[in-house]
mmCIF file of C-alpha atoms and ligand atoms in Angstrom:
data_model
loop_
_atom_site.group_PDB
_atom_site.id
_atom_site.type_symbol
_atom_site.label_atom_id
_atom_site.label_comp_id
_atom_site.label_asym_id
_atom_site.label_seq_id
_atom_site.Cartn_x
_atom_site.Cartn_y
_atom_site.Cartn_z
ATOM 1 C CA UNK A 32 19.033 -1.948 -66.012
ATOM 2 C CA UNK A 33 19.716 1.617 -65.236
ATOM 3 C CA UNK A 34 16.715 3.944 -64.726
ATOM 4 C CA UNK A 35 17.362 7.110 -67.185
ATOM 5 C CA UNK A 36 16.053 10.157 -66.522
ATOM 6 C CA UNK A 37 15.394 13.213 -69.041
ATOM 7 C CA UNK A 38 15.708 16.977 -66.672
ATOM 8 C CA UNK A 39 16.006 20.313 -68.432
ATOM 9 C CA UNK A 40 18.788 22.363 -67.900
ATOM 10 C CA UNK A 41 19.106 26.503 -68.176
ATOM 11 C CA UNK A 42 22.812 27.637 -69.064
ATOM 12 C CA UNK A 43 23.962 30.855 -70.691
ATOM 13 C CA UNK A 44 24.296 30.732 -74.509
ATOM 14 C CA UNK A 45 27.534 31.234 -74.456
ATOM 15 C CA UNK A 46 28.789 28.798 -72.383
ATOM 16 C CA UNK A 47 26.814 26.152 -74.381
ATOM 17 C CA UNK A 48 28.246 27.411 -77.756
ATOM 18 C CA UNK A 49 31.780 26.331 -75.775
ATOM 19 C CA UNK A 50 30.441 22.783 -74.432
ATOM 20 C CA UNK A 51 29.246 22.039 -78.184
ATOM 21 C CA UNK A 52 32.434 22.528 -79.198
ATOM 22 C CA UNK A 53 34.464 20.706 -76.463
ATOM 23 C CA UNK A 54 32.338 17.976 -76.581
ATOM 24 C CA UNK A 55 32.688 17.875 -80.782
ATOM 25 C CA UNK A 56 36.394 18.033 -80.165
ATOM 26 C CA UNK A 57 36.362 15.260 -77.755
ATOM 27 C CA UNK A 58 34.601 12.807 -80.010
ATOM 28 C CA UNK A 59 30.755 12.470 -77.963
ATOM 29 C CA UNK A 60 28.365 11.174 -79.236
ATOM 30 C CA UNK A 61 25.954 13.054 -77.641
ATOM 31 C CA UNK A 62 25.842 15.962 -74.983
ATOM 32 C CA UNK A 63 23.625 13.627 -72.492
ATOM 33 C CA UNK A 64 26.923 11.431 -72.381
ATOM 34 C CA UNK A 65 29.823 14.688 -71.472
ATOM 35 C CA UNK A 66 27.183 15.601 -68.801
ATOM 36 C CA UNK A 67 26.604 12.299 -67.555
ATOM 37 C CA UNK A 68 30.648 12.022 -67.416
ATOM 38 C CA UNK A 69 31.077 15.666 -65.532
ATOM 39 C CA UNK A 70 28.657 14.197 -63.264
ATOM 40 C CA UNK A 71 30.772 11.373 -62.157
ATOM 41 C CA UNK A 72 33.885 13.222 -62.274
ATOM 42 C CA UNK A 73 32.728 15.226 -59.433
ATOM 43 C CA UNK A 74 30.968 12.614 -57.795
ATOM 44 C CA UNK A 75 34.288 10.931 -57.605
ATOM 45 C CA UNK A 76 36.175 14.232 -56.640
ATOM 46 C CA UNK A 77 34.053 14.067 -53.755
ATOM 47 C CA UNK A 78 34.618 10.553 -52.857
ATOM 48 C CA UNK A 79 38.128 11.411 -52.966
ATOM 49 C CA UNK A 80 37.928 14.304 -50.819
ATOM 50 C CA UNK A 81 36.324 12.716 -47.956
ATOM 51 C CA UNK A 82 39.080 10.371 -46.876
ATOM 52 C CA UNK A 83 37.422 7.360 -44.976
ATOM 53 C CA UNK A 84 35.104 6.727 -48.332
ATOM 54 C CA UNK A 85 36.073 3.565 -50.219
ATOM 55 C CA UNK A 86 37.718 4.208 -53.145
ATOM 56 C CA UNK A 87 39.464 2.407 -56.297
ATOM 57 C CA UNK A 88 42.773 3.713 -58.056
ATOM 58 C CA UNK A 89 45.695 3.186 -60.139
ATOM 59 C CA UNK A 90 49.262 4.679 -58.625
ATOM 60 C CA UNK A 91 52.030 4.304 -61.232
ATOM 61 C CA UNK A 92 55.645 4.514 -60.275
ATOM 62 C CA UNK A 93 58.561 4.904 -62.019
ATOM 63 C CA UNK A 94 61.768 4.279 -60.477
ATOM 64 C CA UNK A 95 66.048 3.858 -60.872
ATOM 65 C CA UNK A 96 66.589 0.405 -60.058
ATOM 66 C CA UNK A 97 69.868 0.919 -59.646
ATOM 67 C CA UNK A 98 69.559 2.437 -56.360
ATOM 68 C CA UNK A 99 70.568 0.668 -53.215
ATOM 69 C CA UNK A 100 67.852 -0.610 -51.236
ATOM 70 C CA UNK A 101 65.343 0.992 -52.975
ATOM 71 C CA UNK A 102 63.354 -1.692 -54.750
ATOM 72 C CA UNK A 103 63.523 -3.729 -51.793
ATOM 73 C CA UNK A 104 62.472 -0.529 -49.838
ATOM 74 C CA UNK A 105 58.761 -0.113 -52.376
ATOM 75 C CA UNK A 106 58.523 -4.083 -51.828
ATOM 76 C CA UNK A 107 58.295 -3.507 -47.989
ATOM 77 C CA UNK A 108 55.755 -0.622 -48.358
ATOM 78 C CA UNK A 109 53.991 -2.573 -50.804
ATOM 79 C CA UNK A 110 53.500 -5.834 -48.293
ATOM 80 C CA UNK A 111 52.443 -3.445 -45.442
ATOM 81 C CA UNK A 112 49.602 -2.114 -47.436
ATOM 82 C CA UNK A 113 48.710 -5.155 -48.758
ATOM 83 C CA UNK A 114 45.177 -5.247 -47.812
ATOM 84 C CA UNK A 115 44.745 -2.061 -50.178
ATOM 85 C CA UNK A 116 46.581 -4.040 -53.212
ATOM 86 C CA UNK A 117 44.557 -5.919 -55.429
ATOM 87 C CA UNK A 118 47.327 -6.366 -57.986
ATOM 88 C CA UNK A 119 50.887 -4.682 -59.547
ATOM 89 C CA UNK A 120 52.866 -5.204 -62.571
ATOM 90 C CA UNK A 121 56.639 -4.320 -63.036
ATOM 91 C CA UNK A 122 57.815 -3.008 -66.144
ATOM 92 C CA UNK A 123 61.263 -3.190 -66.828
ATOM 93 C CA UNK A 124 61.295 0.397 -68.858
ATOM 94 C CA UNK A 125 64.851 0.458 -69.930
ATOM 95 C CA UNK A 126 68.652 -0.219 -68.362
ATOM 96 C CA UNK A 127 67.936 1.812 -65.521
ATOM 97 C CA UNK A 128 64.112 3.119 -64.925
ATOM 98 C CA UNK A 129 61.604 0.501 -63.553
ATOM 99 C CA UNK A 130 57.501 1.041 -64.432
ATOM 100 C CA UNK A 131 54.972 -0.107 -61.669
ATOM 101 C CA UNK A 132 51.882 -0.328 -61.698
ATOM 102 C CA UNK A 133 49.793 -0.560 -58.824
ATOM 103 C CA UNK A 134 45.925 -1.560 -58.915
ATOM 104 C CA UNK A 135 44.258 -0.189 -55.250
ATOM 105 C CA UNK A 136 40.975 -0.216 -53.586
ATOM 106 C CA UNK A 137 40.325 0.902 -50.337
ATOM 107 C CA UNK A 138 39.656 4.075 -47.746
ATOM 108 C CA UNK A 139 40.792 7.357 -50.305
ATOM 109 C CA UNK A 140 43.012 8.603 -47.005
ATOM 110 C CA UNK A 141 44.919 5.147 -46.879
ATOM 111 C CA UNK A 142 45.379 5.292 -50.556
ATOM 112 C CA UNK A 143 46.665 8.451 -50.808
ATOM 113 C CA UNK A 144 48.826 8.146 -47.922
ATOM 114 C CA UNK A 145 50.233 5.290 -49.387
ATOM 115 C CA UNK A 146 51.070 6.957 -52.946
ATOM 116 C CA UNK A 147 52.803 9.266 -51.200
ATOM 117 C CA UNK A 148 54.938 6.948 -49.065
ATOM 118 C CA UNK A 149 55.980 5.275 -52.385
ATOM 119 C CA UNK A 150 56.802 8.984 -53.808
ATOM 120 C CA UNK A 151 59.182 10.206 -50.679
ATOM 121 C CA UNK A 152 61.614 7.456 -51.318
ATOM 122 C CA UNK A 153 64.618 8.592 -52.982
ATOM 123 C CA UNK A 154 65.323 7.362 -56.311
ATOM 124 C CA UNK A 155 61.507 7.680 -56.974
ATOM 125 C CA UNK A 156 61.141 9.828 -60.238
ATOM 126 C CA UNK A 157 57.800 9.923 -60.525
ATOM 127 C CA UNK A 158 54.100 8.862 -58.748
ATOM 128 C CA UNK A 159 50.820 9.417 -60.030
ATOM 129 C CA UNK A 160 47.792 8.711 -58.412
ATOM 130 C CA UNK A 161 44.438 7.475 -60.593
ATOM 131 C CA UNK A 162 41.472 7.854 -58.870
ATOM 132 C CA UNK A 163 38.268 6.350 -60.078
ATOM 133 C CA UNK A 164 34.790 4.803 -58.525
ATOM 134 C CA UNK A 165 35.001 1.562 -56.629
ATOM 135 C CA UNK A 166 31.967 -0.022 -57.638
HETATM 136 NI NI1 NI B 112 62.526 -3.600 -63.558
#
């Protein structure tokens, strides 16, 4: 079980007034919980800055699979960077666009490298990268 530890924290009036309110908007439970998140956010900002850290991620892509050589193209990128897939699921979104998504873990710089491989490819219409914690 998790060790928890209580710390008091100093912040202009103000700026708490404006948390209380975000954090009412955004459905917490409690303010211990939006810190705790803001925490890890940055934590995991920081993971992803630093490029050799392992990471874990999401990259969606949506694509026109009705251009030439392209879905055989994001196969081929896909089976040279299979050591950083751990799985991917194809959506077929309608008659022409094509949803995949792709579940990665691995060195942030590898993964972000590869997101953008899959985004340069023409007849790409859109990439996003997810970035989260790996464990
Ligand atoms: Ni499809």
């Amino acid at each position: 079980m998790t060790d928890i530890v209580r710390f008091g924290v100093s912040l202009p009036k103000e700026l708490l007034n404006e948390f209380d309110r975000h954090i009412k908007s955004s459905s917490y439970s409690s303010r211990s919980k939006a810190i705790e998140d803001l925490i890890r956010e940055d934590l995991i900002d920081k993971t992803w800055t630093d490029r050799s850290k392992i990471s874990a991620g999401i990259i969606t892509l949506v694509y026109n699979n009705h251009k030439r050589e392209l879905s055989n193209n994001l196969v081929c990128i896909q089976h040279d960077n299979q050591d950083l897939i751990i799985s991917s699921q194809h959506v077929h979104l309608s008659h022409e666009n094509c949803l995949e998504v792709i579940v990665v873990k691995g060195k942030s710089g590898k993964i972000k490298k590869l997101a953008d491989k899959l985004k340069s490819e023409k007849g790409v219409k859109h990439v996003s990268l997810i970035a989260t914690i790996a464990g």
